C-alpha cells in the first residue's frame, strides 16, 4: 500500500505506509519482507503473492508496488508463491515461501535488466486515478506503478478533469534545478515525468486524450452537443502544441469509429485529425486485431496516425503499464532535463512501438540508406531489405511476428522457441522488400500465442506493433505527397 493522503500543493512525498486492510485469520499475522535489488542497489518492484494451493484460505492474490525495493507486508500464515517483477525489460523472480504466524520470512531477489532498450523510454498515455469518477486509486499508487514498471512518462488522463499529478507529491530535494520536470518516487532512484491531460469522455462520439493542457476547469474541453468535426475543432483549439489521441476506437459504446461509420478508404480525413491512435489498449485488448486492420488501411491510404499502446487502467489490480508505448528519444536525450516536449515530438514523428510486453524493432535498408521506425526510405534502383528484431525476457510467452507491406502480409514467423541468451529470448528476421513503384509502409506486428497472458510478470497478452518505416516508391522524396 501507499500513502495517499497528500493533496495538491502539499509537501508530502510518495512513501510507503501500511498495506490496504483485508481480513486476517486471527490476531497474529505473518510478515513477508521483500528486498529487491539491481546491481546491488534497491530496485522498485512489483510483488505478486498467490497461495500455493488454489482456493486455500481467503487470500487469493495480492499485488504490492514497492517503490523502495524494501518493504514488509502483513499476510495470513500459509504457503505462497511469490513473484517479484520490474517490467518487461527485467528478469523475474519466483520463490515459494511458508509464512508462519508471528514470524518474518524474507524474500530477496536480484533482478537484472535483460532486454536492451538504449534510446527508448516507456510511456503510458492513458491512466485513471482518484480524480476520475470511475476510479478510486490514489494518484500516489499510479506513480508507484510507473516506478515499478520502469516508466519515464505518465500522462494524466482522468475523465473530463485536467489533472496535474505533480501536485500530489513534492519534488525531491535531491533533484537539481535542471531536473525539476521529473518526480522522484521513493528512495530507490526512480524518476517519473508527468503531463497534464484529460480524457474527453463524450456520450456518443467516442473518447479522446489530449495533452498538454492547463490543469483544472480552465483546461477542460467543452464537448457537450458537439458533432465529430466540431469536437475535433474544440479539442485541437490551441496553438498547435496539443497532442490528440483517439482512444479505444472500436470499444463498445465508447467507439469513435462507430460514431463516424468508419471506413479506412472513404471516411473524410477531416474526421481523422488525431495525432495518435490506441492499437493496444489494456482495457479493450480484444479489439486489437481489428484496430490493427483499420490502422493499416489508413496507412495504405496515406493517412498517418501514430500507433500507441496504453493501459487505460482504472482499478487497484489494473496497473499502469499493463500496456505501454516505447518511444525512441535517442541515446543522449534526457526527458527529465529536456522535458515532455522531447517525448511528445518523437510520438508525433511516429518513433514509437505499441506494446504489452516485447521490445519490437524494425528497419529497412537500400543502398547506403537505412530507415528506422518513423523514417522515410528514399527511392532507389537497388533491392531493399527489411530487418525485424524482437526481444523479451525468457519468462514472457511469444507467438509470431508478422510483417506487412501496405495492407499485405509479407511473412509470418513463429518466435516462441527462439534461442534464449543471458535471460532474453531474441529473434531476428530478414526478408527482401518487394519492388514497388508506389509509396508504401512497412510494419511489424507481434501476435501473441493462444492462451492467457502468462501473468504475473506480464499483465496482458503481449501484442506489439511498430509504427511504420515509410517507403518512397516514386522518387519524389515524399510519402503520399506528405
Tab-separated table of C-alpha atoms in Angstrom:
chain	number	residue	atom	x	y	z
A	1	UNK	CA	0.000	0.000	0.000
A	2	UNK	CA	0.997	3.624	-0.455
A	3	UNK	CA	0.321	6.764	1.453
A	4	UNK	CA	-2.419	8.659	-0.410
A	5	UNK	CA	-3.388	11.465	1.942
A	6	UNK	CA	-1.209	14.080	0.227
A	7	UNK	CA	-3.237	16.754	-1.513
A	8	UNK	CA	-2.272	19.043	-4.388
A	9	UNK	CA	0.294	21.579	-3.258
A	10	UNK	CA	1.305	19.656	-0.148
A	11	UNK	CA	4.899	18.801	0.696
A	12	UNK	CA	4.237	15.121	1.398
A	13	UNK	CA	6.209	12.781	-0.819
A	14	UNK	CA	5.323	9.349	-2.147
A	15	UNK	CA	6.118	6.993	0.703
A	16	UNK	CA	5.349	3.520	1.938
A	17	UNK	CA	2.639	3.004	4.506
A	18	UNK	CA	0.616	0.084	5.839
A	19	UNK	CA	-0.999	-2.054	3.105
A	20	UNK	CA	-4.694	-1.689	2.450
A	21	UNK	CA	-6.684	-3.552	5.119
A	22	UNK	CA	-8.063	-7.026	4.492
A	23	UNK	CA	-9.332	-9.773	6.764
A	24	UNK	CA	-6.642	-11.746	8.574
A	25	UNK	CA	-7.401	-15.142	10.123
A	26	UNK	CA	-6.571	-14.360	13.733
A	27	UNK	CA	-4.687	-11.644	15.539
A	28	UNK	CA	-1.176	-12.928	14.853
A	29	UNK	CA	-0.342	-12.473	11.153
A	30	UNK	CA	2.851	-13.476	9.415
A	31	UNK	CA	5.212	-10.952	7.875
A	32	UNK	CA	6.628	-11.084	4.362
A	33	UNK	CA	9.755	-8.968	3.929
A	34	UNK	CA	10.803	-8.077	0.381
A	35	UNK	CA	14.277	-6.987	-0.685
A	36	UNK	CA	14.758	-6.346	-4.418
A	37	UNK	CA	17.991	-5.115	-5.988
A	38	UNK	CA	19.644	-4.451	-9.328
A	39	UNK	CA	23.429	-4.370	-9.407
A	40	UNK	CA	23.271	-4.434	-5.611
A	41	UNK	CA	21.118	-1.289	-5.319
A	42	UNK	CA	17.462	-1.124	-4.180
A	43	UNK	CA	15.013	-1.536	-7.086
A	44	UNK	CA	11.338	-0.538	-7.279
A	45	UNK	CA	9.475	-3.817	-7.628
A	46	UNK	CA	6.015	-5.291	-8.048
A	47	UNK	CA	5.244	-8.122	-5.647
A	48	UNK	CA	2.586	-10.676	-6.562
A	49	UNK	CA	1.561	-13.205	-3.916
A	50	UNK	CA	-0.683	-16.215	-4.503
A	51	UNK	CA	-1.477	-19.250	-2.287
A	52	UNK	CA	0.473	-22.320	-3.375
A	53	UNK	CA	-2.742	-24.328	-3.231
A	54	UNK	CA	-5.533	-22.650	-5.244
A	55	UNK	CA	-8.582	-21.967	-3.125
A	56	UNK	CA	-6.704	-22.265	0.169
A	57	UNK	CA	-7.860	-19.671	2.693
A	58	UNK	CA	-9.480	-16.328	1.905
A	59	UNK	CA	-6.472	-14.703	0.240
A	60	UNK	CA	-6.472	-15.463	-3.487
A	61	UNK	CA	-3.939	-12.934	-4.778
A	62	UNK	CA	-2.277	-9.746	-3.583
A	63	UNK	CA	-0.228	-7.230	-5.525
A	64	UNK	CA	2.068	-4.633	-3.959
A	65	UNK	CA	4.004	-1.790	-5.574
A	66	UNK	CA	7.154	-1.369	-3.505
A	67	UNK	CA	8.814	1.813	-4.720
A	68	UNK	CA	11.817	1.500	-2.390
A	69	UNK	CA	12.621	-2.137	-3.121
A	70	UNK	CA	12.382	-2.947	0.594
A	71	UNK	CA	9.091	-3.433	2.438
A	72	UNK	CA	7.292	-5.680	4.909
A	73	UNK	CA	3.716	-6.860	4.330
A	74	UNK	CA	1.282	-8.469	6.771
A	75	UNK	CA	-0.060	-11.774	5.451
A	76	UNK	CA	-2.202	-14.675	6.671
A	77	UNK	CA	0.032	-17.636	7.603
A	78	UNK	CA	0.348	-20.264	4.906
A	79	UNK	CA	2.279	-21.457	1.870
A	80	UNK	CA	2.664	-18.978	-1.010
A	81	UNK	CA	4.179	-18.427	-4.431
A	82	UNK	CA	5.863	-15.029	-4.551
A	83	UNK	CA	6.859	-13.263	-7.770
A	84	UNK	CA	8.998	-10.142	-7.971
A	85	UNK	CA	8.911	-8.248	-11.273
A	86	UNK	CA	10.186	-4.907	-12.566
A	87	UNK	CA	8.642	-4.557	-16.015
A	88	UNK	CA	9.164	-6.264	-19.386
A	89	UNK	CA	12.870	-5.473	-19.695
A	90	UNK	CA	13.714	-7.252	-16.454
A	91	UNK	CA	14.309	-10.731	-15.141
A	92	UNK	CA	11.557	-12.233	-12.992
A	93	UNK	CA	11.938	-13.943	-9.613
A	94	UNK	CA	9.624	-16.744	-8.452
A	95	UNK	CA	10.032	-18.239	-4.997
A	96	UNK	CA	7.954	-20.414	-2.704
A	97	UNK	CA	7.701	-19.373	0.923
A	98	UNK	CA	5.950	-20.681	4.045
A	99	UNK	CA	4.710	-17.844	6.258
A	100	UNK	CA	4.395	-18.593	9.977
A	101	UNK	CA	2.228	-16.643	12.420
A	102	UNK	CA	4.264	-14.035	14.283
A	103	UNK	CA	7.365	-14.700	12.186
A	104	UNK	CA	9.084	-12.758	9.398
A	105	UNK	CA	10.087	-14.509	6.181
A	106	UNK	CA	12.473	-12.721	3.839
A	107	UNK	CA	12.340	-12.948	0.029
A	108	UNK	CA	15.384	-11.475	-1.726
A	109	UNK	CA	15.957	-11.160	-5.461
A	110	UNK	CA	18.443	-9.574	-7.826
A	111	UNK	CA	16.552	-8.536	-10.973
A	112	UNK	CA	18.938	-7.553	-13.780
A	113	UNK	CA	17.765	-5.830	-16.951
A	114	UNK	CA	17.987	-8.494	-19.667
A	115	UNK	CA	16.498	-6.649	-22.675
A	116	UNK	CA	18.395	-3.738	-24.214
A	117	UNK	CA	16.406	-0.514	-24.657
A	118	UNK	CA	19.073	2.144	-25.233
A	119	UNK	CA	17.490	5.318	-26.548
A	120	UNK	CA	13.925	4.186	-25.776
A	121	UNK	CA	11.680	5.325	-22.927
A	122	UNK	CA	8.417	3.773	-21.727
A	123	UNK	CA	5.248	5.880	-21.677
A	124	UNK	CA	1.683	5.260	-20.543
A	125	UNK	CA	-0.571	7.733	-22.323
A	126	UNK	CA	-3.893	6.682	-20.756
A	127	UNK	CA	-4.258	6.261	-16.977
A	128	UNK	CA	-7.012	6.904	-14.428
A	129	UNK	CA	-6.783	7.665	-10.719
A	130	UNK	CA	-8.951	9.213	-7.998
A	131	UNK	CA	-9.869	12.365	-9.980
A	132	UNK	CA	-11.826	10.081	-12.368
A	133	UNK	CA	-15.414	9.292	-11.414
A	134	UNK	CA	-14.859	5.571	-12.057
A	135	UNK	CA	-11.545	5.145	-10.198
A	136	UNK	CA	-10.676	5.129	-6.506
A	137	UNK	CA	-6.950	4.561	-6.983
A	138	UNK	CA	-4.741	7.129	-5.224
A	139	UNK	CA	-2.543	9.181	-7.521
A	140	UNK	CA	0.433	8.045	-5.443
A	141	UNK	CA	-0.346	4.453	-6.431
A	142	UNK	CA	-0.280	5.369	-10.122
A	143	UNK	CA	3.112	6.978	-9.654
A	144	UNK	CA	4.271	3.844	-7.853
A	145	UNK	CA	3.032	1.736	-10.783
A	146	UNK	CA	5.124	3.882	-13.091
A	147	UNK	CA	8.204	3.414	-10.905
A	148	UNK	CA	7.979	-0.376	-10.617
A	149	UNK	CA	7.150	-0.844	-14.324
A	150	UNK	CA	10.120	1.263	-15.405
A	151	UNK	CA	8.181	4.193	-16.857
A	152	UNK	CA	9.661	7.523	-17.816
A	153	UNK	CA	6.441	9.289	-18.874
A	154	UNK	CA	2.930	9.205	-17.420
A	155	UNK	CA	0.110	11.305	-18.896
A	156	UNK	CA	-2.761	12.095	-16.521
A	157	UNK	CA	-5.987	11.394	-18.438
A	158	UNK	CA	-8.817	11.394	-15.921
A	159	UNK	CA	-12.345	11.676	-17.297
A	160	UNK	CA	-13.057	15.348	-18.146
A	161	UNK	CA	-10.781	16.517	-15.293
A	162	UNK	CA	-7.455	18.050	-16.385
A	163	UNK	CA	-5.148	16.870	-13.616
A	164	UNK	CA	-1.576	17.720	-12.640
A	165	UNK	CA	-0.175	14.638	-10.881
A	166	UNK	CA	2.848	16.638	-9.763
A	167	UNK	CA	0.543	18.481	-7.379
A	168	UNK	CA	0.186	15.343	-5.264
A	169	UNK	CA	3.850	14.995	-4.441
A	170	UNK	CA	6.770	17.225	-3.613
A	171	UNK	CA	9.817	17.474	-5.803
A	172	UNK	CA	12.646	15.635	-4.148
A	173	UNK	CA	15.364	17.843	-2.674
A	174	UNK	CA	17.878	15.643	-4.479
A	175	UNK	CA	16.713	16.881	-7.878
A	176	UNK	CA	18.793	19.633	-9.406
A	177	UNK	CA	17.207	22.796	-10.781
A	178	UNK	CA	17.527	21.383	-14.280
A	179	UNK	CA	15.625	18.231	-13.375
A	180	UNK	CA	12.505	19.759	-11.883
A	181	UNK	CA	10.326	18.214	-14.594
A	182	UNK	CA	10.507	14.766	-13.001
A	183	UNK	CA	9.003	13.428	-9.784
A	184	UNK	CA	11.244	11.370	-7.525
A	185	UNK	CA	9.243	8.306	-6.458
A	186	UNK	CA	10.574	6.608	-3.342
A	187	UNK	CA	14.169	6.196	-2.263
A	188	UNK	CA	15.307	3.767	-4.980
A	189	UNK	CA	16.042	6.449	-7.543
A	190	UNK	CA	13.011	6.174	-9.857
A	191	UNK	CA	12.028	9.414	-11.582
A	192	UNK	CA	8.759	9.905	-13.439
A	193	UNK	CA	7.860	12.698	-15.837
A	194	UNK	CA	4.167	13.610	-15.941
A	195	UNK	CA	1.952	15.661	-18.254
A	196	UNK	CA	-1.373	17.378	-17.573
A	197	UNK	CA	-4.117	15.928	-19.737
A	198	UNK	CA	-7.685	14.699	-19.726
A	199	UNK	CA	-9.812	12.048	-21.368
A	200	UNK	CA	-12.542	13.882	-23.250
A	201	UNK	CA	-15.354	11.435	-22.494
A	202	UNK	CA	-18.301	12.163	-24.751
A	203	UNK	CA	-21.511	10.195	-24.523
A	204	UNK	CA	-21.917	9.390	-28.229
A	205	UNK	CA	-18.802	10.482	-30.127
A	206	UNK	CA	-16.048	8.405	-28.593
A	207	UNK	CA	-13.233	9.283	-26.188
A	208	UNK	CA	-10.052	11.271	-26.825
A	209	UNK	CA	-6.992	12.031	-24.750
A	210	UNK	CA	-5.486	15.498	-25.053
A	211	UNK	CA	-2.299	16.965	-23.539
A	212	UNK	CA	-0.617	19.192	-22.510
A	213	UNK	CA	-3.414	21.430	-21.252
A	214	UNK	CA	-3.870	23.713	-18.231
A	215	UNK	CA	-4.850	21.901	-15.032
A	216	UNK	CA	-8.300	22.472	-13.558
A	217	UNK	CA	-11.581	23.620	-15.128
A	218	UNK	CA	-9.844	26.132	-17.382
A	219	UNK	CA	-8.228	23.314	-19.332
A	220	UNK	CA	-11.316	21.141	-19.831
A	221	UNK	CA	-12.647	20.671	-23.364
A	222	UNK	CA	-16.321	21.740	-23.750
A	223	UNK	CA	-17.572	18.746	-25.739
A	224	UNK	CA	-21.273	18.594	-24.939
A	225	UNK	CA	-23.599	18.548	-28.006
A	226	UNK	CA	-20.698	18.746	-30.497
A	227	UNK	CA	-20.600	16.534	-33.560
A	228	UNK	CA	-17.378	14.783	-34.667
A	229	UNK	CA	-15.866	17.620	-36.747
A	230	UNK	CA	-16.741	20.346	-34.225
A	231	UNK	CA	-15.476	18.128	-31.397
A	232	UNK	CA	-12.070	17.774	-33.036
A	233	UNK	CA	-12.013	21.544	-33.598
A	234	UNK	CA	-12.647	22.081	-29.874
A	235	UNK	CA	-10.039	19.530	-28.778
A	236	UNK	CA	-7.360	20.947	-31.065
A	237	UNK	CA	-8.248	24.621	-30.414
A	238	UNK	CA	-4.814	25.869	-29.365
A	239	UNK	CA	-1.505	26.948	-30.854
A	240	UNK	CA	-0.751	23.520	-32.311
A	241	UNK	CA	1.121	22.163	-29.293
A	242	UNK	CA	-1.552	19.737	-28.105
A	243	UNK	CA	-1.430	16.026	-28.843
A	244	UNK	CA	-4.766	14.335	-29.539
A	245	UNK	CA	-5.166	10.582	-29.184
A	246	UNK	CA	-8.165	8.618	-30.447
A	247	UNK	CA	-8.899	6.179	-27.628
A	248	UNK	CA	-10.150	2.573	-27.998
A	249	UNK	CA	-11.754	3.413	-31.372
A	250	UNK	CA	-13.733	0.137	-31.559
A	251	UNK	CA	-14.701	-0.250	-27.887
A	252	UNK	CA	-18.461	-0.739	-27.329
A	253	UNK	CA	-20.472	2.441	-26.775
A	254	UNK	CA	-17.250	4.470	-26.467
A	255	UNK	CA	-16.347	3.773	-30.112
A	256	UNK	CA	-15.446	6.800	-32.215
A	257	UNK	CA	-15.328	4.618	-35.321
A	258	UNK	CA	-18.936	3.561	-34.762
A	259	UNK	CA	-19.959	7.182	-34.291
A	260	UNK	CA	-18.497	8.217	-37.660
A	261	UNK	CA	-19.359	4.969	-39.517
A	262	UNK	CA	-15.646	4.482	-40.104
A	263	UNK	CA	-14.273	3.136	-43.368
A	264	UNK	CA	-10.493	3.206	-43.829
A	265	UNK	CA	-10.785	4.079	-47.512
A	266	UNK	CA	-13.670	6.557	-47.586
A	267	UNK	CA	-14.024	8.331	-44.216
A	268	UNK	CA	-13.447	12.074	-44.584
A	269	UNK	CA	-9.917	12.937	-43.455
A	270	UNK	CA	-11.363	15.891	-41.513
A	271	UNK	CA	-12.733	13.297	-39.100
A	272	UNK	CA	-9.318	11.650	-38.713
A	273	UNK	CA	-7.380	14.637	-37.357
A	274	UNK	CA	-5.738	12.758	-34.497
A	275	UNK	CA	-2.013	12.604	-33.813
A	276	UNK	CA	-2.203	9.206	-32.123
A	277	UNK	CA	-4.477	6.170	-32.029
A	278	UNK	CA	-4.652	3.351	-29.490
A	279	UNK	CA	-3.927	-0.012	-31.099
A	280	UNK	CA	-3.047	-1.888	-27.899
A	281	UNK	CA	-5.408	-0.872	-25.087
A	282	UNK	CA	-5.230	-2.868	-21.849
A	283	UNK	CA	-8.948	-2.426	-21.148
A	284	UNK	CA	-10.100	-3.449	-24.636
A	285	UNK	CA	-7.392	-5.802	-25.847
A	286	UNK	CA	-9.961	-7.947	-27.656
A	287	UNK	CA	-10.347	-5.143	-30.214
A	288	UNK	CA	-6.641	-5.103	-31.095
A	289	UNK	CA	-6.726	-7.337	-34.226
A	290	UNK	CA	-9.496	-5.266	-35.854
A	291	UNK	CA	-7.958	-1.914	-34.901
A	292	UNK	CA	-4.644	-3.013	-36.446
A	293	UNK	CA	-6.500	-3.789	-39.690
A	294	UNK	CA	-8.204	-0.377	-39.536
A	295	UNK	CA	-4.874	1.390	-38.987
A	296	UNK	CA	-3.098	-0.483	-41.779
A	297	UNK	CA	-5.929	0.575	-44.072
A	298	UNK	CA	-5.358	4.206	-43.132
A	299	UNK	CA	-1.629	3.907	-43.818
A	300	UNK	CA	-2.370	2.361	-47.182
A	301	UNK	CA	-4.422	5.476	-47.965
A	302	UNK	CA	-1.651	7.829	-46.899
A	303	UNK	CA	-3.226	8.800	-43.553
A	304	UNK	CA	-0.502	8.768	-40.928
A	305	UNK	CA	-1.540	8.474	-37.259
A	306	UNK	CA	0.946	7.222	-34.659
A	307	UNK	CA	0.005	3.851	-33.145
A	308	UNK	CA	0.173	3.684	-29.340
A	309	UNK	CA	-0.117	1.169	-26.517
A	310	UNK	CA	-1.795	2.192	-23.246
A	311	UNK	CA	-3.060	0.616	-20.039
A	312	UNK	CA	-6.368	2.548	-19.679
A	313	UNK	CA	-6.080	1.420	-16.049
A	314	UNK	CA	-8.884	2.146	-13.571
A	315	UNK	CA	-8.806	-0.267	-10.598
A	316	UNK	CA	-6.213	-1.199	-7.951
A	317	UNK	CA	-5.405	-4.513	-9.654
A	318	UNK	CA	-5.377	-2.828	-13.074
A	319	UNK	CA	-1.847	-1.464	-13.325
A	320	UNK	CA	-0.424	1.462	-15.195
A	321	UNK	CA	1.914	-0.240	-17.616
A	322	UNK	CA	-0.146	-3.332	-18.477
A	323	UNK	CA	0.407	-1.976	-21.999
A	324	UNK	CA	2.736	0.855	-22.991
A	325	UNK	CA	4.305	2.874	-25.761
A	326	UNK	CA	8.044	2.588	-26.310
A	327	UNK	CA	9.250	5.972	-27.586
A	328	UNK	CA	12.628	6.491	-29.227
A	329	UNK	CA	14.237	9.711	-27.987
A	330	UNK	CA	17.846	8.841	-28.833
A	331	UNK	CA	20.778	7.882	-26.713
A	332	UNK	CA	21.591	11.367	-25.420
A	333	UNK	CA	18.153	12.872	-24.707
A	334	UNK	CA	17.103	13.029	-21.056
A	335	UNK	CA	13.378	13.819	-20.693
A	336	UNK	CA	13.903	14.767	-17.041
A	337	UNK	CA	16.151	17.570	-18.264
A	338	UNK	CA	14.661	18.351	-21.651
A	339	UNK	CA	11.041	17.922	-20.588
A	340	UNK	CA	7.999	16.279	-22.122
A	341	UNK	CA	8.440	18.033	-25.474
A	342	UNK	CA	11.190	15.559	-26.362
A	343	UNK	CA	8.828	12.599	-25.957
A	344	UNK	CA	5.821	14.336	-27.498
A	345	UNK	CA	7.817	15.281	-30.604
A	346	UNK	CA	9.011	11.688	-31.034
A	347	UNK	CA	5.421	10.472	-30.723
A	348	UNK	CA	4.177	12.828	-33.431
A	349	UNK	CA	7.082	11.716	-35.648
A	350	UNK	CA	5.981	8.089	-35.251
A	351	UNK	CA	9.156	6.935	-33.495
A	352	UNK	CA	7.213	4.565	-31.277
A	353	UNK	CA	6.147	0.966	-30.685
A	354	UNK	CA	2.831	-0.037	-29.109
A	355	UNK	CA	3.436	-2.998	-26.816
A	356	UNK	CA	2.034	-5.077	-23.996
A	357	UNK	CA	5.447	-6.608	-23.420
A	358	UNK	CA	8.042	-7.282	-26.137
A	359	UNK	CA	10.609	-4.860	-27.497
A	360	UNK	CA	9.990	-4.941	-31.257
A	361	UNK	CA	12.198	-3.056	-33.705
A	362	UNK	CA	12.249	-2.568	-37.462
A	363	UNK	CA	14.468	-1.034	-40.127
A	364	UNK	CA	14.591	-1.061	-43.922
A	365	UNK	CA	17.818	-0.568	-45.881
A	366	UNK	CA	18.537	0.198	-49.518
A	367	UNK	CA	21.920	1.065	-50.955
A	368	UNK	CA	23.645	3.231	-48.374
A	369	UNK	CA	20.388	4.353	-46.702
A	370	UNK	CA	18.794	2.830	-43.612
A	371	UNK	CA	15.383	3.964	-42.365
A	372	UNK	CA	14.290	3.273	-38.786
A	373	UNK	CA	10.749	3.389	-37.379
A	374	UNK	CA	9.259	6.768	-38.310
A	375	UNK	CA	11.791	7.436	-41.088
A	376	UNK	CA	11.345	7.728	-44.858
A	377	UNK	CA	13.424	5.383	-47.035
A	378	UNK	CA	14.462	7.161	-50.250
A	379	UNK	CA	13.629	5.593	-53.589
A	380	UNK	CA	16.373	3.755	-55.425
A	381	UNK	CA	17.161	1.121	-58.004
A	382	UNK	CA	18.766	-1.262	-55.503
A	383	UNK	CA	16.842	-4.021	-53.743
A	384	UNK	CA	15.694	-3.091	-50.228
A	385	UNK	CA	15.992	-5.345	-47.187
A	386	UNK	CA	13.665	-5.489	-44.159
A	387	UNK	CA	15.187	-6.299	-40.751
A	388	UNK	CA	12.984	-7.103	-37.740
A	389	UNK	CA	14.132	-7.881	-34.200
A	390	UNK	CA	12.047	-8.948	-31.214
A	391	UNK	CA	13.437	-9.283	-27.692
A	392	UNK	CA	11.732	-10.291	-24.451
A	393	UNK	CA	12.703	-11.805	-21.096
A	394	UNK	CA	12.751	-15.599	-21.126
A	395	UNK	CA	9.635	-15.714	-18.885
A	396	UNK	CA	7.456	-13.848	-21.412
A	397	UNK	CA	5.448	-16.038	-23.845
A	398	UNK	CA	5.900	-15.149	-27.523
A	399	UNK	CA	3.917	-16.104	-30.619
A	400	UNK	CA	4.531	-14.975	-34.202
A	401	UNK	CA	5.962	-11.887	-35.910
A	402	UNK	CA	4.028	-10.719	-38.976
A	403	UNK	CA	5.491	-8.233	-41.445
A	404	UNK	CA	3.173	-6.055	-43.524
A	405	UNK	CA	3.932	-4.041	-46.642
A	406	UNK	CA	0.949	-1.773	-47.049
A	407	UNK	CA	-2.026	-3.958	-46.164
A	408	UNK	CA	-0.376	-7.128	-47.467
A	409	UNK	CA	1.095	-9.605	-45.009
A	410	UNK	CA	4.532	-10.364	-46.406
A	411	UNK	CA	5.573	-13.011	-43.875
A	412	UNK	CA	4.646	-14.674	-40.594
A	413	UNK	CA	7.262	-16.397	-38.458
A	414	UNK	CA	6.949	-18.200	-35.112
A	415	UNK	CA	9.328	-16.812	-32.472
A	416	UNK	CA	8.181	-18.588	-29.310
A	417	UNK	CA	11.060	-21.057	-29.364
A	418	UNK	CA	13.791	-18.586	-30.327
A	419	UNK	CA	17.128	-19.004	-28.570
A	420	UNK	CA	17.489	-17.653	-25.034
A	421	UNK	CA	20.754	-15.957	-24.125
A	422	UNK	CA	21.573	-14.098	-20.914
A	423	UNK	CA	17.950	-14.249	-19.802
A	424	UNK	CA	16.425	-12.844	-23.013
A	425	UNK	CA	14.703	-14.515	-25.938
A	426	UNK	CA	15.737	-12.817	-29.178
A	427	UNK	CA	14.631	-13.482	-32.747
A	428	UNK	CA	15.755	-11.663	-35.913
A	429	UNK	CA	14.107	-11.750	-39.313
A	430	UNK	CA	15.478	-10.605	-42.656
A	431	UNK	CA	13.498	-10.509	-45.896
A	432	UNK	CA	13.516	-8.550	-49.141
A	433	UNK	CA	11.120	-5.683	-49.732
A	434	UNK	CA	9.125	-6.401	-52.891
A	435	UNK	CA	9.897	-3.984	-55.710
A	436	UNK	CA	7.186	-1.350	-55.994
A	437	UNK	CA	6.677	1.826	-57.988
A	438	UNK	CA	4.287	3.293	-55.400
A	439	UNK	CA	4.716	4.716	-51.934
A	440	UNK	CA	4.067	2.233	-49.163
A	441	UNK	CA	4.737	1.427	-45.498
A	442	UNK	CA	6.436	-1.434	-43.663
A	443	UNK	CA	5.095	-2.537	-40.257
A	444	UNK	CA	5.946	-5.403	-37.891
A	445	UNK	CA	3.345	-6.960	-35.566
A	446	UNK	CA	3.872	-9.454	-32.753
A	447	UNK	CA	0.780	-11.664	-32.457
A	448	UNK	CA	0.615	-13.453	-29.068
A	449	UNK	CA	0.360	-17.205	-28.831
A	450	UNK	CA	-3.032	-18.641	-27.923
A	451	UNK	CA	-3.792	-18.778	-24.207
A	452	UNK	CA	-3.538	-16.455	-21.248
A	453	UNK	CA	-1.261	-13.554	-20.508
A	454	UNK	CA	1.297	-15.549	-18.537
A	455	UNK	CA	0.891	-13.253	-15.527
A	456	UNK	CA	2.138	-12.129	-13.067
A	457	UNK	CA	5.221	-10.871	-14.900
A	458	UNK	CA	3.059	-9.630	-17.752
A	459	UNK	CA	-0.485	-8.366	-17.297
A	460	UNK	CA	-1.965	-8.580	-20.813
A	461	UNK	CA	-1.418	-10.736	-23.884
A	462	UNK	CA	1.879	-9.478	-25.351
A	463	UNK	CA	0.797	-7.728	-28.533
A	464	UNK	CA	3.320	-5.377	-30.100
A	465	UNK	CA	3.048	-3.156	-33.185
A	466	UNK	CA	5.753	-0.955	-34.670
A	467	UNK	CA	4.939	2.303	-36.307
A	468	UNK	CA	5.874	2.223	-39.980
A	469	UNK	CA	9.022	2.703	-41.914
A	470	UNK	CA	7.770	4.807	-44.827
A	471	UNK	CA	8.962	3.946	-48.326
A	472	UNK	CA	9.260	6.481	-51.141
A	473	UNK	CA	8.432	4.465	-54.227
A	474	UNK	CA	8.081	7.164	-56.895
A	475	UNK	CA	11.227	9.180	-56.169
A	476	UNK	CA	9.587	12.475	-55.198
A	477	UNK	CA	11.239	12.440	-51.764
A	478	UNK	CA	7.870	12.187	-50.036
A	479	UNK	CA	5.358	9.592	-48.850
A	480	UNK	CA	1.932	10.096	-50.412
A	481	UNK	CA	2.950	13.689	-51.043
A	482	UNK	CA	3.476	14.340	-47.321
